């Protein structure tokens, strides 16, 4: 299977750790007090496992279904999960996209961190329907909104990190394709002792949606919700799956 993230995965944990830590603190806050009633939490697009670990911190001893279809990102995810006994016991890695994953009939929550941009409008509608049919009453869906509007973005440095004596930098730019899509270009540069030792680039087409649009879409499937920083938190109505 080919990987969309073969380039990004090499640099992701180094350059994304600061940003992910900030978002994951918000996610932990939004999950605080969740009554799972023994039902698992679904991590949609788990990547290398930053958010998976955050979910485990705020909801200890709750089973987590970490969905990650990309084989290279999944290799890093497996390494993270297997390196911590608390994660290894409670996290199951599912190698399929959400819409075809073998989910159980009842879940307590779902989290989509840095992954909603990969769902087109039809896939989003299918996701809302799937989650609405499985969430416990009082369950939550926590969504990170990354690209609220399609626009051109000039290249800029978005993160730097040093690992040993190697300095890494991530540069990003975007081109508006239409009202709903952007083409993002990521460039990763590594230098050692002032000498460039690696420079690799990759591109992704991302679907845009604003918090207001997201709330409106999800309302059609029985969700109520609110904005919370970079996140939208959707709540399951009492008419959902009974406990």
Short mmCIF file of C-alpha atoms in Angstrom, two decimals:
data_model
loop_
_atom_site.label_atom_id
_atom_site.label_comp_id
_atom_site.label_asym_id
_atom_site.label_seq_id
_atom_site.Cartn_x
_atom_site.Cartn_y
_atom_site.Cartn_z
CA UNK A 1 0.00 0.00 0.00
CA UNK A 2 1.32 3.43 -0.93
CA UNK A 3 1.62 6.15 1.70
CA UNK A 4 0.35 9.72 1.43
CA UNK A 5 2.59 10.62 4.36
CA UNK A 6 5.85 8.94 3.37
CA UNK A 7 7.62 12.33 3.42
CA UNK A 8 5.80 13.91 6.36
CA UNK A 9 6.10 10.92 8.70
CA UNK A 10 9.91 11.24 8.81
CA UNK A 11 9.69 14.72 10.35
CA UNK A 12 6.26 14.81 11.95
CA UNK A 13 7.00 14.07 15.59
CA UNK A 14 9.87 16.54 15.67
CA UNK A 15 8.20 19.54 14.03
CA UNK A 16 4.59 18.98 15.12
CA UNK A 17 5.09 18.19 18.80
CA UNK A 18 4.61 21.78 20.04
CA UNK A 19 1.47 22.48 18.03
CA UNK A 20 -0.04 19.07 18.77
CA UNK A 21 0.63 19.49 22.49
CA UNK A 22 -1.38 22.73 22.51
CA UNK A 23 -4.31 21.23 20.60
CA UNK A 24 -4.24 18.06 22.68
CA UNK A 25 -4.54 20.08 25.89
CA UNK A 26 -7.72 21.57 24.43
CA UNK A 27 -8.96 18.09 23.53
CA UNK A 28 -8.28 16.83 27.05
CA UNK A 29 -10.28 19.76 28.43
CA UNK A 30 -13.22 18.94 26.12
CA UNK A 31 -13.22 15.29 27.19
CA UNK A 32 -12.98 16.01 30.90
CA UNK A 33 -15.80 14.39 32.87
CA UNK A 34 -16.89 12.13 30.00
CA UNK A 35 -18.90 9.14 31.21
CA UNK A 36 -17.76 6.36 28.87
CA UNK A 37 -19.87 3.66 30.56
CA UNK A 38 -17.34 1.14 29.30
CA UNK A 39 -17.76 2.11 25.64
CA UNK A 40 -14.63 2.88 23.59
CA UNK A 41 -13.44 6.23 22.24
CA UNK A 42 -12.62 6.47 18.54
CA UNK A 43 -9.52 8.43 17.49
CA UNK A 44 -10.16 9.33 13.84
CA UNK A 45 -6.88 9.66 11.94
CA UNK A 46 -4.60 8.85 14.86
CA UNK A 47 -1.41 9.69 12.96
CA UNK A 48 1.66 8.98 15.06
CA UNK A 49 -0.38 8.90 18.27
CA UNK A 50 -0.05 12.34 19.88
CA UNK A 51 -3.80 12.66 20.39
CA UNK A 52 -4.21 8.97 21.20
CA UNK A 53 -1.92 9.43 24.18
CA UNK A 54 -3.80 12.58 25.23
CA UNK A 55 -7.12 10.71 25.18
CA UNK A 56 -5.56 7.97 27.31
CA UNK A 57 -4.36 10.54 29.85
CA UNK A 58 -7.77 12.12 30.38
CA UNK A 59 -9.75 8.87 30.08
CA UNK A 60 -7.50 6.24 31.69
CA UNK A 61 -8.49 2.59 31.42
CA UNK A 62 -10.88 3.42 28.55
CA UNK A 63 -10.39 1.44 25.37
CA UNK A 64 -9.36 3.56 22.39
CA UNK A 65 -9.83 2.60 18.75
CA UNK A 66 -7.01 4.37 16.90
CA UNK A 67 -7.95 4.57 13.22
CA UNK A 68 -4.99 5.18 10.91
CA UNK A 69 -5.12 3.97 7.29
CA UNK A 70 -1.70 5.33 6.24
CA UNK A 71 0.94 2.59 6.61
CA UNK A 72 3.91 4.86 7.35
CA UNK A 73 2.09 6.92 9.98
CA UNK A 74 0.71 3.67 11.37
CA UNK A 75 4.23 2.31 11.86
CA UNK A 76 5.08 5.31 14.04
CA UNK A 77 1.76 4.91 15.87
CA UNK A 78 2.51 1.25 16.62
CA UNK A 79 5.94 2.20 18.00
CA UNK A 80 4.39 4.80 20.33
CA UNK A 81 1.65 2.46 21.54
CA UNK A 82 4.01 -0.44 22.16
CA UNK A 83 6.49 1.74 24.04
CA UNK A 84 4.01 2.50 26.84
CA UNK A 85 2.35 -0.32 28.75
CA UNK A 86 -0.72 1.78 29.59
CA UNK A 87 -1.30 2.47 25.89
CA UNK A 88 -0.51 -1.07 24.77
CA UNK A 89 -3.22 -2.48 27.05
CA UNK A 90 -5.99 -0.09 26.02
CA UNK A 91 -5.34 1.02 22.42
CA UNK A 92 -6.35 -1.00 19.37
CA UNK A 93 -5.00 0.16 15.99
CA UNK A 94 -7.42 -0.18 13.07
CA UNK A 95 -5.76 0.11 9.64
CA UNK A 96 -8.84 1.18 7.67
CA UNK A 97 -10.55 4.51 6.97
CA UNK A 98 -13.27 5.43 9.45
CA UNK A 99 -16.15 4.75 7.09
CA UNK A 100 -15.08 1.14 6.51
CA UNK A 101 -13.60 0.37 9.93
CA UNK A 102 -15.23 -2.40 12.01
CA UNK A 103 -16.56 -0.15 14.75
CA UNK A 104 -18.62 -1.57 17.60
CA UNK A 105 -22.33 -0.64 17.79
CA UNK A 106 -21.79 1.69 20.76
CA UNK A 107 -19.04 4.26 21.38
CA UNK A 108 -18.71 6.94 24.04
CA UNK A 109 -16.84 9.60 22.04
CA UNK A 110 -14.91 10.32 18.88
CA UNK A 111 -12.01 12.68 18.27
CA UNK A 112 -10.82 13.98 14.90
CA UNK A 113 -7.55 15.88 15.36
CA UNK A 114 -5.87 17.12 12.15
CA UNK A 115 -8.00 14.75 10.07
CA UNK A 116 -11.31 16.41 9.10
CA UNK A 117 -9.59 18.08 6.12
CA UNK A 118 -9.39 14.66 4.43
CA UNK A 119 -13.18 14.15 4.39
CA UNK A 120 -15.08 15.53 1.40
CA UNK A 121 -18.65 16.81 1.96
CA UNK A 122 -20.27 13.44 1.20
CA UNK A 123 -17.84 11.61 3.47
CA UNK A 124 -18.54 14.11 6.24
CA UNK A 125 -22.26 13.43 5.98
CA UNK A 126 -21.55 9.70 6.17
CA UNK A 127 -19.34 10.31 9.21
CA UNK A 128 -22.03 12.32 11.05
CA UNK A 129 -24.57 9.59 10.35
CA UNK A 130 -22.19 6.84 11.48
CA UNK A 131 -21.29 8.59 14.73
CA UNK A 132 -24.86 9.67 15.50
CA UNK A 133 -25.98 6.06 15.24
CA UNK A 134 -23.34 4.81 17.70
CA UNK A 135 -22.80 7.50 20.32
CA UNK A 136 -24.16 7.02 23.81
CA UNK A 137 -26.52 9.74 25.03
CA UNK A 138 -24.22 12.36 26.48
CA UNK A 139 -21.39 11.25 24.21
CA UNK A 140 -19.15 13.78 22.50
CA UNK A 141 -17.45 14.30 19.16
CA UNK A 142 -14.42 16.61 19.33
CA UNK A 143 -13.30 18.02 15.97
CA UNK A 144 -10.26 20.17 15.20
CA UNK A 145 -10.99 22.79 12.53
CA UNK A 146 -7.79 23.44 10.57
CA UNK A 147 -8.89 24.99 7.28
CA UNK A 148 -12.03 27.12 7.73
CA UNK A 149 -11.76 28.85 4.34
CA UNK A 150 -10.09 28.12 1.00
CA UNK A 151 -7.42 30.75 0.32
CA UNK A 152 -3.91 31.26 -0.97
CA UNK A 153 -1.23 31.19 1.72
CA UNK A 154 2.33 32.36 1.05
CA UNK A 155 5.10 30.04 2.17
CA UNK A 156 6.09 30.50 5.78
CA UNK A 157 7.96 28.65 8.47
CA UNK A 158 5.46 26.96 10.80
CA UNK A 159 7.75 24.97 13.11
CA UNK A 160 11.37 24.29 14.01
CA UNK A 161 12.89 21.64 16.25
CA UNK A 162 16.30 20.27 17.16
CA UNK A 163 16.94 16.56 17.69
CA UNK A 164 20.50 15.89 18.75
CA UNK A 165 22.52 18.24 16.55
CA UNK A 166 20.10 18.20 13.63
CA UNK A 167 17.79 21.18 13.18
CA UNK A 168 14.46 20.62 11.42
CA UNK A 169 12.21 23.23 9.88
CA UNK A 170 8.75 22.86 8.36
CA UNK A 171 7.58 25.36 5.75
CA UNK A 172 3.98 25.50 4.46
CA UNK A 173 2.11 27.22 1.66
CA UNK A 174 -1.31 26.77 0.10
CA UNK A 175 -3.12 27.47 -3.15
CA UNK A 176 -6.88 27.90 -3.37
CA UNK A 177 -8.38 25.39 -5.80
CA UNK A 178 -12.06 26.29 -5.42
CA UNK A 179 -14.53 27.36 -2.72
CA UNK A 180 -14.02 24.15 -0.76
CA UNK A 181 -10.47 22.98 -1.47
CA UNK A 182 -6.88 24.06 -0.91
CA UNK A 183 -3.67 22.47 -2.18
CA UNK A 184 -1.16 22.56 0.68
CA UNK A 185 2.56 22.19 0.01
CA UNK A 186 4.84 21.15 2.87
CA UNK A 187 8.62 21.43 2.71
CA UNK A 188 10.84 19.89 5.38
CA UNK A 189 14.49 20.97 5.74
CA UNK A 190 17.12 19.35 7.96
CA UNK A 191 20.51 20.90 8.69
CA UNK A 192 23.53 19.53 10.57
CA UNK A 193 26.31 21.85 11.62
CA UNK A 194 24.91 24.52 9.33
CA UNK A 195 24.90 22.18 6.32
CA UNK A 196 21.64 21.16 4.70
CA UNK A 197 21.38 17.36 4.79
CA UNK A 198 17.79 16.86 3.68
CA UNK A 199 15.04 18.79 1.89
CA UNK A 200 11.82 17.03 0.97
CA UNK A 201 8.43 18.31 -0.16
CA UNK A 202 4.93 16.90 -0.45
CA UNK A 203 1.45 18.16 -1.32
CA UNK A 204 -2.04 17.46 0.01
CA UNK A 205 -5.48 18.49 -1.19
CA UNK A 206 -7.55 19.53 1.84
CA UNK A 207 -11.29 20.13 2.19
CA UNK A 208 -12.21 23.33 4.00
CA UNK A 209 -15.08 23.85 6.42
CA UNK A 210 -15.72 26.60 8.97
CA UNK A 211 -16.94 25.95 12.51
CA UNK A 212 -20.30 27.46 11.56
CA UNK A 213 -20.65 25.16 8.55
CA UNK A 214 -19.61 22.16 10.63
CA UNK A 215 -22.21 22.89 13.31
CA UNK A 216 -24.89 23.34 10.65
CA UNK A 217 -23.99 20.07 8.92
CA UNK A 218 -23.90 18.08 12.14
CA UNK A 219 -27.21 19.57 13.34
CA UNK A 220 -28.88 17.75 10.47
CA UNK A 221 -27.90 14.49 12.16
CA UNK A 222 -29.16 15.39 15.62
CA UNK A 223 -26.03 16.97 17.09
CA UNK A 224 -25.85 20.14 19.12
CA UNK A 225 -22.49 21.78 19.57
CA UNK A 226 -20.25 24.65 20.51
CA UNK A 227 -16.91 26.12 19.50
CA UNK A 228 -14.04 25.77 21.95
CA UNK A 229 -10.82 27.41 20.80
CA UNK A 230 -9.59 25.52 17.74
CA UNK A 231 -12.19 22.82 18.30
CA UNK A 232 -15.86 22.14 17.75
CA UNK A 233 -17.52 19.90 20.36
CA UNK A 234 -20.64 18.05 19.23
CA UNK A 235 -23.01 16.49 21.75
CA UNK A 236 -25.23 13.48 21.15
CA UNK A 237 -28.93 14.04 21.72
CA UNK A 238 -30.82 11.77 24.11
CA UNK A 239 -32.48 10.12 21.10
CA UNK A 240 -29.17 8.41 20.22
CA UNK A 241 -28.02 4.94 21.20
CA UNK A 242 -29.32 3.96 24.60
CA UNK A 243 -27.03 2.72 27.34
#
